[in-house]
GROMACS .gro file of C-alpha atoms in nm:
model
  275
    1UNK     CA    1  16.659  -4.642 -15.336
    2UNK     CA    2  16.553  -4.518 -15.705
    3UNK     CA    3  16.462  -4.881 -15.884
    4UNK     CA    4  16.339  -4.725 -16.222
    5UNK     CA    5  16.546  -4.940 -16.416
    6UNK     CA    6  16.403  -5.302 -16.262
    7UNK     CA    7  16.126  -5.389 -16.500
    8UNK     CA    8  15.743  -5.407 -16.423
    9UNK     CA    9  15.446  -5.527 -16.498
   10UNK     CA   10  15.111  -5.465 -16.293
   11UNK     CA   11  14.885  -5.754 -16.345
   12UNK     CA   12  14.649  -5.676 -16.653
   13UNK     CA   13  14.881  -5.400 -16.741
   14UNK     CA   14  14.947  -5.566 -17.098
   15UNK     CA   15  14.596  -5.614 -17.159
   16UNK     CA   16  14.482  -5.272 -17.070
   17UNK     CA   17  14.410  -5.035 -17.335
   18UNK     CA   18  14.492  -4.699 -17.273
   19UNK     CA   19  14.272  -4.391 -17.343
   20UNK     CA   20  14.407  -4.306 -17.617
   21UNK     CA   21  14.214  -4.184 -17.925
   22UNK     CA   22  14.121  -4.447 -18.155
   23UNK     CA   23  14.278  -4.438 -18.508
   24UNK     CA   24  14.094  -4.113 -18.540
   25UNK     CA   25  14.417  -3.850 -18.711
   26UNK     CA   26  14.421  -3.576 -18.481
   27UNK     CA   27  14.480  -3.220 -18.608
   28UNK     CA   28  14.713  -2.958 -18.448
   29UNK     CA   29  14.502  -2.700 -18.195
   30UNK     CA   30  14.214  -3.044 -18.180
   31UNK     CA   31  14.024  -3.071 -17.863
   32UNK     CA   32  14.015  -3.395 -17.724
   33UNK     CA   33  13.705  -3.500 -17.678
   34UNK     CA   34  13.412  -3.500 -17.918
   35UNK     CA   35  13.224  -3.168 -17.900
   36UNK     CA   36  12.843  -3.216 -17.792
   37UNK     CA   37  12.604  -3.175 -18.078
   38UNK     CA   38  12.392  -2.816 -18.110
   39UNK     CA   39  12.025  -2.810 -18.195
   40UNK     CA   40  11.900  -2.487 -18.271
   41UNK     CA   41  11.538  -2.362 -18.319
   42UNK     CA   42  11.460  -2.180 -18.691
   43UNK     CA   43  11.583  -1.829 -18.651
   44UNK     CA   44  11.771  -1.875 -18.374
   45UNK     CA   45  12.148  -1.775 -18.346
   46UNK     CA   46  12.376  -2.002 -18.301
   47UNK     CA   47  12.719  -1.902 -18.142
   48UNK     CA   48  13.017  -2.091 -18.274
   49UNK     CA   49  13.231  -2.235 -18.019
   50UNK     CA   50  13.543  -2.123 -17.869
   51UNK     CA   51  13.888  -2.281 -17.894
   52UNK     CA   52  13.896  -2.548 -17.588
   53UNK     CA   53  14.196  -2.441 -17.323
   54UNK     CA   54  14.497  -2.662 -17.362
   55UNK     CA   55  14.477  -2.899 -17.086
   56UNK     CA   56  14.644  -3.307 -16.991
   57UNK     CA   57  14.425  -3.489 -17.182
   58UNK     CA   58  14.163  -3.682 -17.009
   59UNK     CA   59  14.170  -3.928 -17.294
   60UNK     CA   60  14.510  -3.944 -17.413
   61UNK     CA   61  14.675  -4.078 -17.135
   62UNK     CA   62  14.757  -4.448 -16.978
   63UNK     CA   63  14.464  -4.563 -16.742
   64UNK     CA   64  14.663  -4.584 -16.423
   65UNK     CA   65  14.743  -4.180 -16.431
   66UNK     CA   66  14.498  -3.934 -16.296
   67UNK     CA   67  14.462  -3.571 -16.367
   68UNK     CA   68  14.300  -3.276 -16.131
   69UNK     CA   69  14.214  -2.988 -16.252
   70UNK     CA   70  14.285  -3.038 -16.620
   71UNK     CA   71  14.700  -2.982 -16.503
   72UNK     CA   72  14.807  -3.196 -16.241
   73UNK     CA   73  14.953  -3.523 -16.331
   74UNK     CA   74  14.981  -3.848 -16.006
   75UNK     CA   75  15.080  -4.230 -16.147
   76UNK     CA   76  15.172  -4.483 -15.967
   77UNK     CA   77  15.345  -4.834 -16.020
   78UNK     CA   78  15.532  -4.853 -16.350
   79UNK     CA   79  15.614  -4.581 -16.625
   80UNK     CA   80  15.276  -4.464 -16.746
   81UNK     CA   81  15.224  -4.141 -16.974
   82UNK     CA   82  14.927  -3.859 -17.076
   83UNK     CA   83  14.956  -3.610 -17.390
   84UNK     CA   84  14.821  -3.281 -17.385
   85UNK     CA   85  14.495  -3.201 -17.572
   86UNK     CA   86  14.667  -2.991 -17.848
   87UNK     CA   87  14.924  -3.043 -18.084
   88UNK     CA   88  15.207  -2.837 -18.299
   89UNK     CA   89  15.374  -2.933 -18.592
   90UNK     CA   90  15.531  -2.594 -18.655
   91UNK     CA   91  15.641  -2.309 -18.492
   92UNK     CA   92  15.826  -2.243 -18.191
   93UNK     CA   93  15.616  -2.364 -17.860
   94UNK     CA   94  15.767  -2.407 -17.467
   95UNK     CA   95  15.551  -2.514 -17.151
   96UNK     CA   96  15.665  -2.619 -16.819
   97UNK     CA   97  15.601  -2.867 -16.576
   98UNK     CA   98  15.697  -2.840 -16.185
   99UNK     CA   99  15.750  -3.138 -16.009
  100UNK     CA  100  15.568  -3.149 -15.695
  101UNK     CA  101  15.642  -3.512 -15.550
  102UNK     CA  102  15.819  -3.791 -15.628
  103UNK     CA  103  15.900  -4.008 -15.330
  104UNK     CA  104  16.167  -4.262 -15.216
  105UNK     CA  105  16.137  -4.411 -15.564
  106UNK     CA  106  15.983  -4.211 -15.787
  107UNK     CA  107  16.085  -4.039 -16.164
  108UNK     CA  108  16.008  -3.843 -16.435
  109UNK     CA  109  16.027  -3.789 -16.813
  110UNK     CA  110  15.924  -3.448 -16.987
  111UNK     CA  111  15.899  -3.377 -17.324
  112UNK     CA  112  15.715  -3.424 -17.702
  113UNK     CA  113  15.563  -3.744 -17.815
  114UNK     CA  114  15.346  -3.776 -18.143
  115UNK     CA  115  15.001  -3.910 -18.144
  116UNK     CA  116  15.103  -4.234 -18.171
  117UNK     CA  117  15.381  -4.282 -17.907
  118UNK     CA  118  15.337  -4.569 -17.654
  119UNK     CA  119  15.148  -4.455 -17.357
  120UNK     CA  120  15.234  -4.778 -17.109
  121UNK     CA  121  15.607  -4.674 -17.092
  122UNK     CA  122  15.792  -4.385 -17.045
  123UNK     CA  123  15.791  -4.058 -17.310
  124UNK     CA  124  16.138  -4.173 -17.517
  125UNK     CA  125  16.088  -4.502 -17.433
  126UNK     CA  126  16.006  -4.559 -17.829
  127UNK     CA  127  16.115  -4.393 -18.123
  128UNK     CA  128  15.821  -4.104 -18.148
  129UNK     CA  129  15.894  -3.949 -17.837
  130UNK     CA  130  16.203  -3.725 -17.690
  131UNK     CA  131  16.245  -3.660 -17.331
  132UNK     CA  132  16.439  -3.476 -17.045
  133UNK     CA  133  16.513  -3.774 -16.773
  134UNK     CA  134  16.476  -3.657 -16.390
  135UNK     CA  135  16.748  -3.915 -16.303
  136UNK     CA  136  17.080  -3.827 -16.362
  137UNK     CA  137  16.950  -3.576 -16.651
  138UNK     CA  138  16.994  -3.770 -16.954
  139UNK     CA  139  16.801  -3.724 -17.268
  140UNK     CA  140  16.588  -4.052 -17.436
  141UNK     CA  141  16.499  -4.133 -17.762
  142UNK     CA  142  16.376  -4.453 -17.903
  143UNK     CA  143  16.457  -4.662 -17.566
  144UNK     CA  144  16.817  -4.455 -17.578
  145UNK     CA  145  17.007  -4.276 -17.295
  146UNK     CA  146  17.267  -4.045 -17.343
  147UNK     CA  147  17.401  -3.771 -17.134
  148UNK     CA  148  17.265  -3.451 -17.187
  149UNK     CA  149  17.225  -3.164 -16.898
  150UNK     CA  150  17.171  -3.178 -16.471
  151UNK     CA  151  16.973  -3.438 -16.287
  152UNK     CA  152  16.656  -3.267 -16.141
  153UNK     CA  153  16.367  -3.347 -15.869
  154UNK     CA  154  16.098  -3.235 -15.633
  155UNK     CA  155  16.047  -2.839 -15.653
  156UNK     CA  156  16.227  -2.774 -16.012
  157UNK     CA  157  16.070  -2.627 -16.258
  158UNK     CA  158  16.166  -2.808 -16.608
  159UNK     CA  159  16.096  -2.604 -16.948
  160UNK     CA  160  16.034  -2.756 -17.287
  161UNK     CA  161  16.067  -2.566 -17.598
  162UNK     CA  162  16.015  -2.726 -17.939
  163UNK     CA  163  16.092  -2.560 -18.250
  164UNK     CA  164  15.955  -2.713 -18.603
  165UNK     CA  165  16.052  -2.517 -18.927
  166UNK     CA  166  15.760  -2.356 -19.092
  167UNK     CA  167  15.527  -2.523 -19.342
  168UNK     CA  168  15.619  -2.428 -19.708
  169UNK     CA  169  15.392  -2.259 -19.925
  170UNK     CA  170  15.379  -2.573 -20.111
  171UNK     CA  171  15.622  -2.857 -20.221
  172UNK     CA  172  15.698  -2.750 -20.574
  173UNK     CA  173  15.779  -2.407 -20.430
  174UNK     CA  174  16.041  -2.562 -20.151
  175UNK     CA  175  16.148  -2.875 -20.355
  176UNK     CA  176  16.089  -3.216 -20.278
  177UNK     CA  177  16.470  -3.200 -20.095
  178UNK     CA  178  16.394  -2.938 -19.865
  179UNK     CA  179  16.085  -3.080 -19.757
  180UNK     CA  180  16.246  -3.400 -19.698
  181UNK     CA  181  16.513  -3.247 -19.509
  182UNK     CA  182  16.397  -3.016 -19.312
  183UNK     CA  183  16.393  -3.104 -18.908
  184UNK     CA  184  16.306  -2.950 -18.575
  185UNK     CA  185  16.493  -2.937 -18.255
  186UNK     CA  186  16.418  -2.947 -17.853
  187UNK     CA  187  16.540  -2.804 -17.616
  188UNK     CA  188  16.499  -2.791 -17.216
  189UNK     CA  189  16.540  -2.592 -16.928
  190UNK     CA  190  16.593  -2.670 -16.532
  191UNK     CA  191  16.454  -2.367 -16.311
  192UNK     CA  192  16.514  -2.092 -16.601
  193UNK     CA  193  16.870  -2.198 -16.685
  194UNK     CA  194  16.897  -2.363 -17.076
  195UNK     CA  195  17.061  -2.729 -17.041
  196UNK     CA  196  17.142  -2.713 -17.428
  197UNK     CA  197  16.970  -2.873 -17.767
  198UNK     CA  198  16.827  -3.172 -17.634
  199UNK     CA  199  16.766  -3.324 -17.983
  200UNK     CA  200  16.824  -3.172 -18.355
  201UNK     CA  201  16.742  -3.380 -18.674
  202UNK     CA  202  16.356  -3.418 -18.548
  203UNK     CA  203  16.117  -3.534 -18.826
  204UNK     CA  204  15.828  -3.323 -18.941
  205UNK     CA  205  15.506  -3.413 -18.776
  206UNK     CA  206  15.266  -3.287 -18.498
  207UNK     CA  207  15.399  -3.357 -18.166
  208UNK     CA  208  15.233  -3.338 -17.811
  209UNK     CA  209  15.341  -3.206 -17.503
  210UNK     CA  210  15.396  -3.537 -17.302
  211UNK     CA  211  15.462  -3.621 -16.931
  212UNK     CA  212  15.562  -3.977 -16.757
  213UNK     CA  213  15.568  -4.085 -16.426
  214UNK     CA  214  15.750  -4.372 -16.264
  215UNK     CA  215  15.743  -4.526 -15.884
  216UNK     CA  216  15.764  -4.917 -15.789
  217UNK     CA  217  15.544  -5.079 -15.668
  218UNK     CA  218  15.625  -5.124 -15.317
  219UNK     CA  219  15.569  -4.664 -15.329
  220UNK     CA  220  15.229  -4.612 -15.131
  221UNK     CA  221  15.240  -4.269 -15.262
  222UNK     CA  222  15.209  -4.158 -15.623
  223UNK     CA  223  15.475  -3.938 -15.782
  224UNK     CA  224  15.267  -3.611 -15.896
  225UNK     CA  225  15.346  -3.284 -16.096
  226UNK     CA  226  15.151  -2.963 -16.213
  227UNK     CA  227  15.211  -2.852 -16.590
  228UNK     CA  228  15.178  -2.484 -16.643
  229UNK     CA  229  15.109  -2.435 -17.084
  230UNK     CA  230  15.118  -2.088 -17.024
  231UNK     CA  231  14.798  -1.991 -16.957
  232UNK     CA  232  14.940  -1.876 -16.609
  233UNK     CA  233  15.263  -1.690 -16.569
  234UNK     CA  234  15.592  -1.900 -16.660
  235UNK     CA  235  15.864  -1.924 -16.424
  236UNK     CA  236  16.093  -1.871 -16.726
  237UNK     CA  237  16.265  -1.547 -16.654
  238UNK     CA  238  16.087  -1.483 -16.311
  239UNK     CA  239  15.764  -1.504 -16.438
  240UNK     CA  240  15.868  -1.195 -16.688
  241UNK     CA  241  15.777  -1.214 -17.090
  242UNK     CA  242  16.065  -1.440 -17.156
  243UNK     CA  243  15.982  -1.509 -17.494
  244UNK     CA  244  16.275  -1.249 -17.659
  245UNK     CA  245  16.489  -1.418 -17.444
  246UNK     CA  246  16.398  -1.768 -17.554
  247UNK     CA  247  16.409  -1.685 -17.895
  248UNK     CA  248  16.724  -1.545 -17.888
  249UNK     CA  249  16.850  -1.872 -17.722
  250UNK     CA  250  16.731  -2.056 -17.976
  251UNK     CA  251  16.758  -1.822 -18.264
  252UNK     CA  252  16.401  -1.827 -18.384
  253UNK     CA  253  16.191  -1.513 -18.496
  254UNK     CA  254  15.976  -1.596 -18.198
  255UNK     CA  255  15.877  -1.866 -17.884
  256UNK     CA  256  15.510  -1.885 -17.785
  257UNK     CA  257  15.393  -2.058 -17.463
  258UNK     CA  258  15.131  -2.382 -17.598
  259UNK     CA  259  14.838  -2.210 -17.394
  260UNK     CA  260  14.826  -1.966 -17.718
  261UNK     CA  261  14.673  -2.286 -17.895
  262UNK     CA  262  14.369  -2.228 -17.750
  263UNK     CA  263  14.287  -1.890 -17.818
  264UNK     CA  264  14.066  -1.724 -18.107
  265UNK     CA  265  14.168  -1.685 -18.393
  266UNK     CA  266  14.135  -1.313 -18.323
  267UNK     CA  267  14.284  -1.280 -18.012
  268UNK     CA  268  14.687  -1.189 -18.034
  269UNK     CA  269  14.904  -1.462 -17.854
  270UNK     CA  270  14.949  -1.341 -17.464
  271UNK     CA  271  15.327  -1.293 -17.430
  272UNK     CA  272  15.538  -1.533 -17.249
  273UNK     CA  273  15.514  -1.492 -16.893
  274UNK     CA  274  15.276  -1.220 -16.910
  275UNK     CA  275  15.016  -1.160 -16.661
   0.00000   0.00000   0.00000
């Protein structure tokens, strides 16, 4: 029997600080983790480095999660969530995350979270996060449930698309109101098929991919899932460039998968789903 709802606390849990950057303001497309210093001998060339892949943060996360491979995600006891390394704050951006095990009592929340969103809880659980909720398949915001789209489990897929206005060219240009009011919108998917606008009305800021995993205590097993940014293809459309049709769901010029964070500045976006 599913007992997210009973609440608990692992001993120490309230005293343990997460690894979570310190007060540190991130930047959108910012590696986590401090890049290792370059000494260079007079005349020699020094190559700049590249953009670092978009990867669960090793950092960013509550201590009780652990990550292989820089994309698989197992937790155990309690609600505990990890960021990604990169952030967006405009733009259109979707990644997915399958869910590979979850138990007799385990759950899962999928969605955005800002830099400064609790990591000892669920993503939604406070008011800088917005999730997709395994159980039952309600959306949560600030602590809130409400019903949104279809339950999900072991062996879905789940999309997450976020889409953020663009920055103006400055404030005088756009006016102080349509700064202030413009907003950005979520939306999710279960195994290709759109379960509707999630959330609309979302304030301008830079927002994380963010996963959360819940079993009770009494699970031997931790609940585990893979997250795919896009680096890989995306089972959106069969693993086919599913970006026109994401857009066109949406009605944005364009979706781009959150692995095209981490490329050069040179190198064109790879396609949605593409190869």
């Amino acid at each position: 029997m599913v007992e997210e709802n009973k609440p608990y606390v692992d001993a120490g849990s309230a005293l343990a600080a997460p690894f979570r950057r310190s007060k540190k303001q991130r930047t959108s497309g910012e590696s986590d983790g401090m890049s290792p210093g370059t000494c260079a001998l007079p005349g020699e060339d020094v190559k700049p480095a590249l953009p670092a892949p978009v990867k669960l943060s090793p950092t960013d996360r509550a201590p009780q999660t652990s990550i292989t491979n820089d994309l698989t995600l197992s937790s155990s006891r309690g609600y505990r969530t990890v960021r990604a390394t990169h952030g967006v704050s405009s733009g259109a951006w979707y990644y997915e995350v399958t869910v590979e095990s979850l138990g007799q009592t385990g759950a899962a929340r999928i969605g955005w979270a800002t830099a400064v969103a609790e990591l000892q809880g669920p993503v939604g659980g406070d008011a800088k996060g917005y999730s997709y909720r395994s159980l039952e398949g309600s959306k949560v915001h600030a602590g809130v449930r409400a019903d949104y789209g279809s339950a999900w489990g072991e062996r879905d897929v789940i999309g997450c698309l976020l889409v953020l206005p663009p920055p103006p060219a400055s404030r005088t240009e756009a006016g102080e109101e349509a700064v202030a009011s413009a907003s950005g919108s979520v939306f999710f998917f279960k195994n290709g098929e759109a379960q509707g606008e999630a959330f609309s009305g979302i304030p301008l800021a830079t927002y994380y991919p963010a996963v959360s995993l819940y079993t009770h205590a009494s699970q031997p097993t931790p609940a585990r899932v893979s997250v795919n940014f896009g680096a890989t293809p995306l089972a959106i459309c069969g693993g086919r460039d599913g970006s026109e049709a994401l857009a066109a769901a949406v009605q944005v010029p364009a979706v781009e998968p959150v692995a095209a964070l981490s490329l050069a500045v040179s190198a064109p976006p790879r396609a949605l789903g593409a190869a």
